[in-house]
Amino acid sequence: MKTAKKFFCLEGIDGCGKSTQLKRLAEFLIGKGFDVLTIREPGGSEISENIRKLLLDIRYKGVMDSRTELLLYNAARAQVIAEKIAPALEQGKIVLADRFAWSTLAYQGYGRQIDPQMVLELSKITCGNYNPDLTIVLDVSLEESRRRQAGDNRVADRLESEAVSFFERVRNGYLKIANEFSDCVSLVDANGDPDTIQDQIRQLILQKLV
Ligand SMILES: Nc1ncnc2c1ncn2[C@@H]1O[C@H](COP(=O)(O)OP(=O)(O)OP(=O)(O)O)[C@@H](O)[C@H]1O
Ligand SMILES: [Mg+2]
């Protein structure tokens, strides 16, 4: 088994294709002989999955305070780092995360309009040294994201049921993040077909594995 101790993350608005692409990427890396841990956020450990239920529960729409939301995302993250991510990296695995701390900056910072500097400070407390070596933001238009979600035919959760203006701020937030933190965040146009997107993701990841 090859060891790598690398942490990669896929980000982007709802329905941009993160889960689809992460699954393919994991299969590709396993095929190359790496030991891979995949996690989804919020979640990935029992405590974090319980926090996820609170966060996504549609009954709390208009009830959950933005700061509660911010802190719960961070709480879920601290736990999955301690229980899953840190041990996996110690064991020489590649960790692939479906969302991580940049989601909190995009959604709670830019989307909910909580001071981005404060969100970043809190992330430092939560993540310490556990930050992705590379994050790939899959950028799609809001129209395309809506089309893909509609195709999934499931009930929207609390975050997914936000207004279009919220998702515009989130998408623009991701574009700002990719621009500002270009040393560790890359942008991929994800409006096209899944194979082309996967090729671009693999190229970016392989550059970090040499
Ligand atoms: N490149 C693509 N072109 C067309 N459809 C796609 C593409 N990528 C994914 N899809 C479809 O769009 C839907 C959403 O994709 P996926 O679940 O991977 O997105 P996601 O970013 O993980 O969404 P969420 O944030 O809700 O978890 C799925 O039905 C998937 O099959
Ligand atoms: Mg997904």
Coordinates of N, CA and C and ligand atoms in Angstrom, one line a residue:
M1 N 0.8 -1.2 0.0 CA 0.0 0.0 0.0 C 0.9 1.3 0.0
K2 N 0.6 2.2 -0.9 CA 1.4 3.4 -0.9 C 0.9 4.4 0.2
T3 N 1.8 5.1 0.8 CA 1.4 6.1 1.8 C 1.6 7.5 1.2
A4 N 0.7 8.4 1.7 CA 0.8 9.8 1.1 C 0.6 10.9 2.1
K5 N -0.2 10.7 3.2 CA -0.5 11.7 4.2 C -0.9 13.0 3.5
K6 N -1.9 12.9 2.6 CA -2.4 14.1 2.0 C -3.9 14.2 2.3
F7 N -4.3 15.5 2.3 CA -5.6 15.8 2.6 C -6.2 16.7 1.5
F8 N -7.2 16.2 0.8 CA -7.8 16.9 -0.3 C -9.3 17.1 0.0
C9 N -9.8 18.1 -0.6 CA -11.2 18.5 -0.4 C -11.9 19.0 -1.7
L10 N -13.1 18.6 -1.8 CA -14.0 19.1 -2.9 C -15.0 20.1 -2.3
E11 N -15.1 21.2 -2.9 CA -16.1 22.2 -2.5 C -16.9 22.8 -3.6
G12 N -18.0 23.5 -3.2 CA -18.8 24.1 -4.2 C -20.3 24.1 -3.8
I13 N -21.1 24.9 -4.4 CA -22.5 25.0 -4.0 C -23.2 23.7 -4.2
D14 N -24.4 23.6 -3.6 CA -25.2 22.4 -3.6 C -25.5 21.9 -5.1
G15 N -25.2 20.7 -5.3 CA -25.5 20.1 -6.6 C -24.4 20.4 -7.7
C16 N -23.3 20.8 -7.2 CA -22.2 21.1 -8.2 C -21.5 19.9 -8.7
G17 N -21.7 18.8 -8.0 CA -21.1 17.5 -8.4 C -20.0 17.0 -7.5
K18 N -19.9 17.5 -6.2 CA -18.9 17.1 -5.3 C -18.9 15.6 -5.0
S19 N -20.1 15.1 -4.7 CA -20.1 13.6 -4.3 C -19.8 12.7 -5.5
T20 N -20.4 13.1 -6.6 CA -20.1 12.3 -7.9 C -18.6 12.3 -8.1
Q21 N -18.0 13.4 -8.1 CA -16.5 13.5 -8.4 C -15.7 12.9 -7.3
L22 N -16.1 13.0 -6.1 CA -15.3 12.5 -5.0 C -15.2 11.0 -5.0
K23 N -16.4 10.4 -5.4 CA -16.4 8.9 -5.4 C -15.5 8.4 -6.5
R24 N -15.5 9.1 -7.7 CA -14.7 8.7 -8.8 C -13.2 8.9 -8.4
L25 N -12.9 10.0 -7.8 CA -11.5 10.3 -7.4 C -11.0 9.2 -6.4
A26 N -11.9 8.8 -5.5 CA -11.5 7.8 -4.5 C -11.1 6.5 -5.2
E27 N -12.0 6.1 -6.1 CA -11.8 4.9 -6.9 C -10.5 4.9 -7.6
F28 N -10.2 6.1 -8.2 CA -9.0 6.3 -9.0 C -7.7 6.1 -8.1
L29 N -7.8 6.8 -6.9 CA -6.6 6.7 -6.0 C -6.4 5.3 -5.4
I30 N -7.5 4.7 -5.1 CA -7.4 3.3 -4.6 C -6.8 2.4 -5.6
G31 N -7.2 2.6 -6.9 CA -6.7 1.9 -8.0 C -5.2 2.1 -8.2
K32 N -4.7 3.2 -7.7 CA -3.3 3.6 -7.8 C -2.5 3.0 -6.6
G33 N -3.3 2.3 -5.7 CA -2.6 1.7 -4.6 C -2.6 2.5 -3.3
F34 N -3.3 3.6 -3.2 CA -3.3 4.4 -2.0 C -4.4 3.9 -1.1
D35 N -4.2 4.1 0.2 CA -5.2 3.9 1.2 C -6.0 5.2 1.4
V36 N -7.3 5.1 1.2 CA -8.1 6.4 1.1 C -9.2 6.4 2.2
L37 N -9.3 7.5 2.9 CA -10.5 7.7 3.8 C -11.3 8.8 3.1
T38 N -12.6 8.5 2.9 CA -13.5 9.6 2.4 C -14.4 10.0 3.6
I39 N -14.6 11.3 3.7 CA -15.6 11.8 4.7 C -16.5 12.8 4.0
R40 N -17.7 12.9 4.6 CA -18.6 14.0 4.1 C -18.9 14.9 5.3
E41 N -19.0 16.2 5.0 CA -19.2 17.2 6.0 C -20.6 17.9 5.8
P42 N -21.2 18.3 6.9 CA -20.9 17.9 8.2 C -21.2 16.4 8.4
G43 N -20.4 15.8 9.2 CA -20.6 14.4 9.5 C -19.3 13.6 9.6
G44 N -19.3 12.3 9.3 CA -18.1 11.5 9.3 C -17.8 10.8 10.6
S45 N -18.4 11.2 11.7 CA -18.3 10.4 12.9 C -19.6 10.4 13.6
E46 N -19.8 9.6 14.6 CA -21.2 9.5 15.2 C -21.7 10.8 15.7
I47 N -20.8 11.5 16.5 CA -21.2 12.8 17.1 C -21.4 13.8 15.9
S48 N -20.5 13.8 15.0 CA -20.7 14.8 13.8 C -21.9 14.5 13.0
E49 N -22.3 13.3 12.9 CA -23.5 12.9 12.1 C -24.8 13.4 12.9
N50 N -24.7 13.3 14.2 CA -25.8 13.8 15.0 C -25.9 15.3 14.9
I51 N -24.8 16.0 14.9 CA -24.8 17.5 14.7 C -25.3 17.8 13.3
R52 N -25.0 17.0 12.3 CA -25.5 17.2 11.0 C -27.0 17.2 11.0
K53 N -27.6 16.2 11.7 CA -29.1 16.2 11.7 C -29.7 17.5 12.2
L54 N -29.1 18.0 13.3 CA -29.6 19.3 13.8 C -29.4 20.4 12.8
L55 N -28.3 20.4 12.1 CA -28.0 21.5 11.2 C -28.9 21.5 10.0
L56 N -29.3 20.3 9.5 CA -30.0 20.2 8.2 C -31.5 20.1 8.4
D57 N -31.9 20.0 9.7 CA -33.4 19.8 10.0 C -34.2 21.0 9.5
I58 N -35.1 20.7 8.6 CA -35.9 21.8 8.0 C -36.8 22.4 9.1
R59 N -37.1 21.7 10.2 CA -38.0 22.3 11.2 C -37.3 23.5 11.9
Y60 N -36.0 23.6 11.8 CA -35.2 24.8 12.4 C -35.0 25.9 11.4
K61 N -35.7 25.9 10.3 CA -35.6 27.0 9.3 C -36.2 28.3 10.0
G62 N -35.4 29.3 10.0 CA -35.9 30.6 10.6 C -35.8 30.6 12.1
V63 N -35.4 29.4 12.7 CA -35.2 29.3 14.2 C -33.8 29.3 14.6
M64 N -33.0 28.5 13.9 CA -31.6 28.4 14.3 C -30.8 29.7 14.0
D65 N -30.2 30.3 15.0 CA -29.4 31.5 14.9 C -28.2 31.2 14.1
S66 N -27.7 32.2 13.3 CA -26.6 32.1 12.4 C -25.3 31.7 13.2
R67 N -25.2 32.2 14.5 CA -24.0 31.9 15.3 C -24.1 30.5 15.8
T68 N -25.3 30.0 16.1 CA -25.4 28.6 16.5 C -25.0 27.7 15.3
E69 N -25.5 28.1 14.1 CA -25.1 27.3 12.9 C -23.6 27.3 12.7
L70 N -23.0 28.5 12.8 CA -21.5 28.6 12.7 C -20.8 27.7 13.7
L71 N -21.2 27.7 14.9 CA -20.5 27.0 15.9 C -20.8 25.5 15.8
L72 N -22.0 25.1 15.4 CA -22.3 23.7 15.2 C -21.4 23.1 14.1
Y73 N -21.3 23.8 13.0 CA -20.4 23.3 11.9 C -19.0 23.1 12.4
N74 N -18.5 24.0 13.2 CA -17.2 23.9 13.7 C -17.1 22.8 14.7
A75 N -18.1 22.6 15.5 CA -18.1 21.5 16.5 C -18.1 20.2 15.8
A76 N -18.9 20.0 14.7 CA -18.9 18.8 14.0 C -17.5 18.5 13.4
R77 N -16.9 19.6 12.9 CA -15.6 19.5 12.2 C -14.5 19.1 13.2
A78 N -14.5 19.7 14.4 CA -13.5 19.4 15.4 C -13.5 17.9 15.7
Q79 N -14.7 17.4 15.8 CA -14.9 16.0 16.2 C -14.4 15.0 15.1
V80 N -14.7 15.3 13.9 CA -14.3 14.4 12.8 C -12.8 14.5 12.6
I81 N -12.2 15.7 12.9 CA -10.8 15.8 12.8 C -10.1 14.8 13.8
A82 N -10.6 15.0 15.1 CA -10.0 14.2 16.2 C -10.2 12.7 16.0
E83 N -11.4 12.3 15.6 CA -11.8 10.9 15.5 C -11.3 10.2 14.2
K84 N -11.3 10.9 13.1 CA -11.1 10.3 11.8 C -9.9 10.9 11.0
I85 N -9.9 12.2 10.8 CA -8.9 12.7 9.9 C -7.5 12.6 10.5
A86 N -7.3 13.1 11.7 CA -5.9 13.0 12.3 C -5.4 11.6 12.3
P87 N -6.1 10.6 12.8 CA -5.6 9.2 12.8 C -5.3 8.7 11.4
A88 N -6.2 9.0 10.4 CA -6.0 8.5 9.0 C -4.7 9.1 8.4
L89 N -4.5 10.4 8.7 CA -3.2 11.0 8.1 C -2.0 10.4 8.8
E90 N -2.1 10.1 10.1 CA -1.0 9.5 10.9 C -0.7 8.1 10.3
Q91 N -1.7 7.4 9.8 CA -1.5 6.1 9.2 C -1.1 6.2 7.7
G92 N -0.8 7.4 7.2 CA -0.4 7.5 5.9 C -1.4 7.4 4.8
K93 N -2.7 7.6 5.2 CA -3.8 7.6 4.2 C -3.9 8.9 3.5
I94 N -4.6 8.8 2.4 CA -5.1 10.1 1.7 C -6.5 10.3 2.3
V95 N -6.8 11.5 2.7 CA -8.1 11.9 3.2 C -8.8 12.7 2.1
L96 N -10.0 12.3 1.7 CA -10.8 13.0 0.7 C -12.0 13.5 1.4
A97 N -12.2 14.8 1.5 CA -13.4 15.4 2.2 C -14.4 16.0 1.2
D98 N -15.6 15.6 1.4 CA -16.7 16.2 0.6 C -17.2 17.4 1.5
R99 N -16.6 18.6 1.2 CA -16.8 19.8 2.0 C -15.8 19.8 3.2
F100 N -15.3 21.0 3.6 CA -14.6 21.2 4.8 C -14.7 22.7 5.2
A101 N -13.6 23.2 5.8 CA -13.8 24.6 6.4 C -14.1 25.7 5.4
W102 N -13.7 25.6 4.1 CA -14.1 26.6 3.2 C -15.6 26.7 3.0
S103 N -16.3 25.6 3.2 CA -17.8 25.7 3.1 C -18.3 26.6 4.2
T104 N -17.7 26.6 5.4 CA -18.2 27.5 6.4 C -17.9 29.0 6.1
L105 N -16.8 29.2 5.5 CA -16.5 30.6 5.0 C -17.5 31.0 3.9
A106 N -17.7 30.1 3.0 CA -18.6 30.4 1.9 C -20.1 30.6 2.4
Y107 N -20.6 29.6 3.2 CA -22.0 29.7 3.6 C -22.3 30.6 4.7
Q108 N -21.5 30.4 5.8 CA -21.8 31.2 7.0 C -21.2 32.6 6.9
G109 N -20.0 32.6 6.3 CA -19.3 33.9 6.1 C -20.0 34.7 5.0
Y110 N -19.8 34.3 3.8 CA -20.4 35.1 2.7 C -21.9 34.9 2.6
G111 N -22.4 33.7 2.7 CA -23.9 33.5 2.6 C -24.7 34.2 3.7
R112 N -24.4 33.9 4.9 CA -25.1 34.4 6.1 C -24.6 35.8 6.5
Q113 N -23.5 36.2 5.9 CA -22.9 37.5 6.1 C -22.4 37.7 7.5
I114 N -21.7 36.7 8.0 CA -21.0 36.8 9.3 C -19.6 37.2 8.9
D115 N -19.0 38.1 9.7 CA -17.6 38.6 9.3 C -16.7 37.5 8.9
P116 N -16.2 37.5 7.6 CA -15.3 36.5 7.2 C -14.0 36.3 8.0
Q117 N -13.5 37.4 8.6 CA -12.3 37.3 9.4 C -12.6 36.5 10.7
M118 N -13.8 36.7 11.2 CA -14.2 36.0 12.4 C -14.4 34.5 12.1
V119 N -14.9 34.2 10.9 CA -15.1 32.8 10.5 C -13.7 32.1 10.4
L120 N -12.8 32.8 9.8 CA -11.5 32.3 9.6 C -10.7 32.1 10.9
E121 N -10.9 33.0 11.8 CA -10.3 32.8 13.2 C -10.8 31.6 13.9
L122 N -12.2 31.4 13.8 CA -12.8 30.3 14.4 C -12.3 29.0 13.7
S123 N -12.1 29.0 12.4 CA -11.5 27.8 11.7 C -10.2 27.4 12.2
K124 N -9.4 28.5 12.6 CA -8.0 28.2 13.1 C -8.1 27.4 14.4
I125 N -9.1 27.8 15.3 CA -9.3 27.1 16.5 C -9.7 25.7 16.3
T126 N -10.7 25.5 15.3 CA -11.3 24.2 15.0 C -10.3 23.3 14.4
C127 N -9.6 23.8 13.4 CA -8.8 22.9 12.5 C -7.3 22.8 12.9
G128 N -6.8 23.8 13.6 CA -5.3 23.7 14.0 C -4.5 23.5 12.7
N129 N -3.7 22.4 12.7 CA -2.9 22.2 11.5 C -3.6 21.3 10.5
Y130 N -4.8 20.9 10.8 CA -5.5 20.0 9.8 C -6.3 20.8 8.8
N131 N -5.5 21.2 7.8 CA -6.2 21.9 6.7 C -5.8 21.2 5.4
P132 N -6.8 21.2 4.4 CA -6.5 20.4 3.2 C -5.2 20.9 2.5
D133 N -4.4 20.0 1.9 CA -3.3 20.4 1.1 C -3.8 21.1 -0.2
L134 N -4.9 20.6 -0.6 CA -5.5 21.2 -1.8 C -7.0 21.1 -1.7
T135 N -7.7 22.2 -2.0 CA -9.2 22.2 -2.1 C -9.5 22.5 -3.6
I136 N -10.4 21.8 -4.1 CA -10.9 22.0 -5.5 C -12.3 22.5 -5.4
V137 N -12.5 23.7 -5.9 CA -13.9 24.3 -5.9 C -14.5 24.0 -7.3
L138 N -15.6 23.2 -7.2 CA -16.3 22.9 -8.5 C -17.3 24.0 -8.7
D139 N -17.0 24.9 -9.7 CA -17.9 26.0 -10.0 C -18.9 25.8 -11.0
V140 N -20.2 25.9 -10.6 CA -21.3 25.8 -11.6 C -22.2 27.0 -11.5
S141 N -22.9 27.3 -12.5 CA -23.9 28.4 -12.5 C -25.1 27.9 -11.5
L142 N -25.8 28.9 -11.0 CA -26.9 28.6 -10.1 C -28.0 27.8 -10.9
E143 N -28.1 28.2 -12.2 CA -29.2 27.5 -13.0 C -28.8 26.0 -13.1
E144 N -27.5 25.7 -13.4 CA -27.1 24.3 -13.5 C -27.2 23.6 -12.2
S145 N -26.9 24.2 -11.1 CA -27.0 23.6 -9.8 C -28.4 23.3 -9.5
R146 N -29.3 24.2 -9.8 CA -30.8 23.9 -9.6 C -31.3 22.8 -10.4
R147 N -30.8 22.7 -11.7 CA -31.3 21.7 -12.6 C -30.8 20.3 -12.0
R148 N -29.6 20.2 -11.6 CA -29.1 19.0 -11.1 C -29.8 18.5 -9.8
Q149 N -30.1 19.5 -8.9 CA -30.8 19.2 -7.7 C -32.2 18.7 -8.0
A150 N -32.8 19.4 -8.9 CA -34.2 19.0 -9.3 C -34.2 17.6 -9.8
G151 N -33.2 17.2 -10.5 CA -33.1 15.8 -11.1 C -33.0 14.8 -10.0
D152 N -32.5 15.2 -8.8 CA -32.3 14.3 -7.7 C -33.6 13.9 -7.0
N153 N -34.7 14.7 -7.2 CA -36.0 14.3 -6.7 C -36.0 14.0 -5.2
R154 N -35.4 14.9 -4.4 CA -35.5 14.6 -2.9 C -35.9 16.0 -2.3
V155 N -36.4 15.9 -1.0 CA -36.8 17.1 -0.3 C -35.6 17.9 0.1
A156 N -35.6 19.2 -0.1 CA -34.5 20.1 0.2 C -34.3 20.2 1.8
D157 N -33.1 20.1 2.2 CA -32.8 20.3 3.7 C -32.8 21.8 4.0
R158 N -32.5 22.2 5.3 CA -32.7 23.5 5.7 C -31.8 24.5 4.9
L159 N -30.5 24.1 4.7 CA -29.6 25.0 3.9 C -30.0 25.0 2.5
E160 N -30.4 23.9 1.9 CA -30.7 23.8 0.5 C -32.0 24.6 0.2
S161 N -32.8 24.9 1.2 CA -34.1 25.6 0.9 C -33.9 27.1 1.0
E162 N -32.7 27.6 1.1 CA -32.5 29.1 1.2 C -32.8 29.7 -0.2
A163 N -32.9 31.1 -0.1 CA -33.3 31.8 -1.4 C -32.1 31.9 -2.4
V164 N -32.5 32.2 -3.6 CA -31.5 32.3 -4.7 C -30.4 33.3 -4.3
S165 N -30.7 34.4 -3.7 CA -29.7 35.4 -3.4 C -28.7 34.9 -2.4
F166 N -29.1 34.0 -1.5 CA -28.1 33.3 -0.6 C -27.1 32.5 -1.4
F167 N -27.6 31.7 -2.4 CA -26.6 30.9 -3.1 C -25.8 31.7 -4.1
E168 N -26.3 32.9 -4.5 CA -25.4 33.8 -5.3 C -24.3 34.3 -4.4
R169 N -24.6 34.6 -3.2 CA -23.5 35.1 -2.3 C -22.5 34.0 -2.0
V170 N -23.0 32.8 -1.9 CA -22.2 31.6 -1.6 C -21.3 31.3 -2.7
R171 N -21.9 31.3 -3.9 CA -21.0 31.0 -5.1 C -20.0 32.1 -5.3
N172 N -20.4 33.4 -5.2 CA -19.4 34.4 -5.3 C -18.3 34.3 -4.2
G173 N -18.7 33.9 -3.0 CA -17.8 33.7 -1.9 C -16.8 32.6 -2.3
Y174 N -17.2 31.6 -2.9 CA -16.2 30.5 -3.3 C -15.2 31.1 -4.4
L175 N -15.8 31.9 -5.3 CA -14.9 32.5 -6.3 C -13.8 33.4 -5.6
K176 N -14.3 34.2 -4.6 CA -13.3 35.0 -3.8 C -12.3 34.2 -3.1
I177 N -12.7 33.1 -2.5 CA -11.8 32.2 -1.8 C -10.8 31.6 -2.7
A178 N -11.2 31.2 -3.9 CA -10.2 30.6 -4.9 C -9.2 31.7 -5.3
N179 N -9.7 32.9 -5.4 CA -8.8 34.0 -5.8 C -7.8 34.4 -4.7
E180 N -8.3 34.5 -3.5 CA -7.6 34.9 -2.4 C -6.6 33.9 -1.8
F181 N -7.0 32.6 -1.9 CA -6.2 31.6 -1.3 C -5.7 30.6 -2.4
S182 N -5.2 31.2 -3.5 CA -4.9 30.4 -4.7 C -3.7 29.4 -4.5
D183 N -3.0 29.5 -3.4 CA -1.9 28.6 -3.1 C -2.5 27.2 -2.7
C184 N -3.7 27.2 -2.1 CA -4.2 25.9 -1.7 C -5.7 25.7 -2.2
V185 N -6.2 26.6 -3.0 CA -7.6 26.4 -3.5 C -7.5 26.6 -5.0
S186 N -8.0 25.6 -5.8 CA -8.1 25.7 -7.2 C -9.5 25.6 -7.7
L187 N -9.8 26.3 -8.8 CA -11.2 26.4 -9.3 C -11.3 25.5 -10.5
V188 N -12.3 24.7 -10.6 CA -12.6 23.9 -11.8 C -14.0 24.3 -12.4
D189 N -14.1 24.6 -13.6 CA -15.4 24.8 -14.2 C -16.1 23.4 -14.3
A190 N -17.2 23.4 -13.5 CA -17.9 22.1 -13.4 C -19.3 22.1 -14.1
N191 N -19.4 23.0 -15.1 CA -20.7 23.0 -15.8 C -20.8 21.9 -16.9
G192 N -19.6 21.4 -17.2 CA -19.6 20.4 -18.3 C -19.8 19.0 -17.9
D193 N -19.3 18.0 -18.8 CA -19.6 16.6 -18.5 C -18.7 16.0 -17.4
P194 N -19.2 15.0 -16.7 CA -18.4 14.5 -15.6 C -17.0 14.0 -15.9
D195 N -16.8 13.4 -17.1 CA -15.5 12.9 -17.4 C -14.4 14.0 -17.5
T196 N -14.8 15.0 -18.2 CA -13.8 16.2 -18.3 C -13.5 16.8 -17.0
I197 N -14.5 16.9 -16.1 CA -14.3 17.5 -14.8 C -13.4 16.6 -14.0
Q198 N -13.6 15.2 -14.1 CA -12.8 14.3 -13.3 C -11.4 14.3 -13.8
D199 N -11.1 14.5 -15.1 CA -9.8 14.6 -15.6 C -9.0 15.7 -15.0
Q200 N -9.7 16.9 -15.0 CA -9.1 18.1 -14.4 C -8.8 17.9 -12.9
I201 N -9.7 17.3 -12.2 CA -9.5 17.0 -10.8 C -8.3 16.1 -10.6
R202 N -8.2 15.1 -11.4 CA -7.1 14.1 -11.2 C -5.7 14.8 -11.5
Q203 N -5.7 15.6 -12.5 CA -4.5 16.3 -12.9 C -4.0 17.1 -11.7
L204 N -4.9 17.9 -11.1 CA -4.6 18.8 -9.9 C -4.1 17.9 -8.8
I205 N -4.8 16.8 -8.5 CA -4.4 16.0 -7.4 C -3.1 15.3 -7.6
L206 N -2.8 14.8 -8.8 CA -1.6 14.1 -9.1 C -0.4 15.0 -8.9
Q207 N -0.6 16.3 -9.3 CA 0.5 17.2 -9.1 C 1.0 17.3 -7.6
K208 N 0.0 17.1 -6.7 CA 0.3 17.2 -5.3 C 0.9 15.8 -4.7
L209 N 0.8 14.8 -5.5 CA 1.3 13.5 -5.0 C 2.7 13.1 -5.5
V210 N 3.3 13.9 -6.3 CA 4.6 13.6 -6.8 C 5.7 13.9 -5.7
Ligands
LIG1 N1 -21.1 17.1 -14.6 C1 -22.4 16.8 -14.4 N2 -23.3 17.0 -15.4 C2 -24.6 16.7 -15.2 N3 -25.1 16.2 -14.0 C3 -24.3 15.9 -13.0 C4 -22.9 16.2 -13.1 N4 -22.3 15.9 -12.0 C5 -23.2 15.5 -11.2 N5 -24.4 15.5 -11.8 C6 -25.7 15.1 -11.2 O1 -26.2 16.2 -10.4 C7 -26.7 15.8 -9.2 C8 -25.9 16.4 -8.0 O2 -24.6 15.8 -8.1 P1 -23.9 15.5 -6.7 O3 -24.8 14.9 -5.7 O4 -22.6 14.9 -7.0 O5 -23.6 17.0 -6.2 P2 -23.2 17.5 -4.8 O6 -22.3 18.7 -5.0 O7 -22.6 16.4 -4.0 O8 -24.5 18.0 -4.2 P3 -24.8 18.3 -2.6 O9 -24.2 19.5 -2.2 O10 -26.3 18.4 -2.6 O11 -24.4 17.1 -1.8 C9 -26.7 14.2 -9.2 O12 -27.9 13.8 -9.7 C10 -25.6 13.9 -10.2 O13 -25.8 12.7 -10.8
MG2 MG -23.1 15.6 -2.1

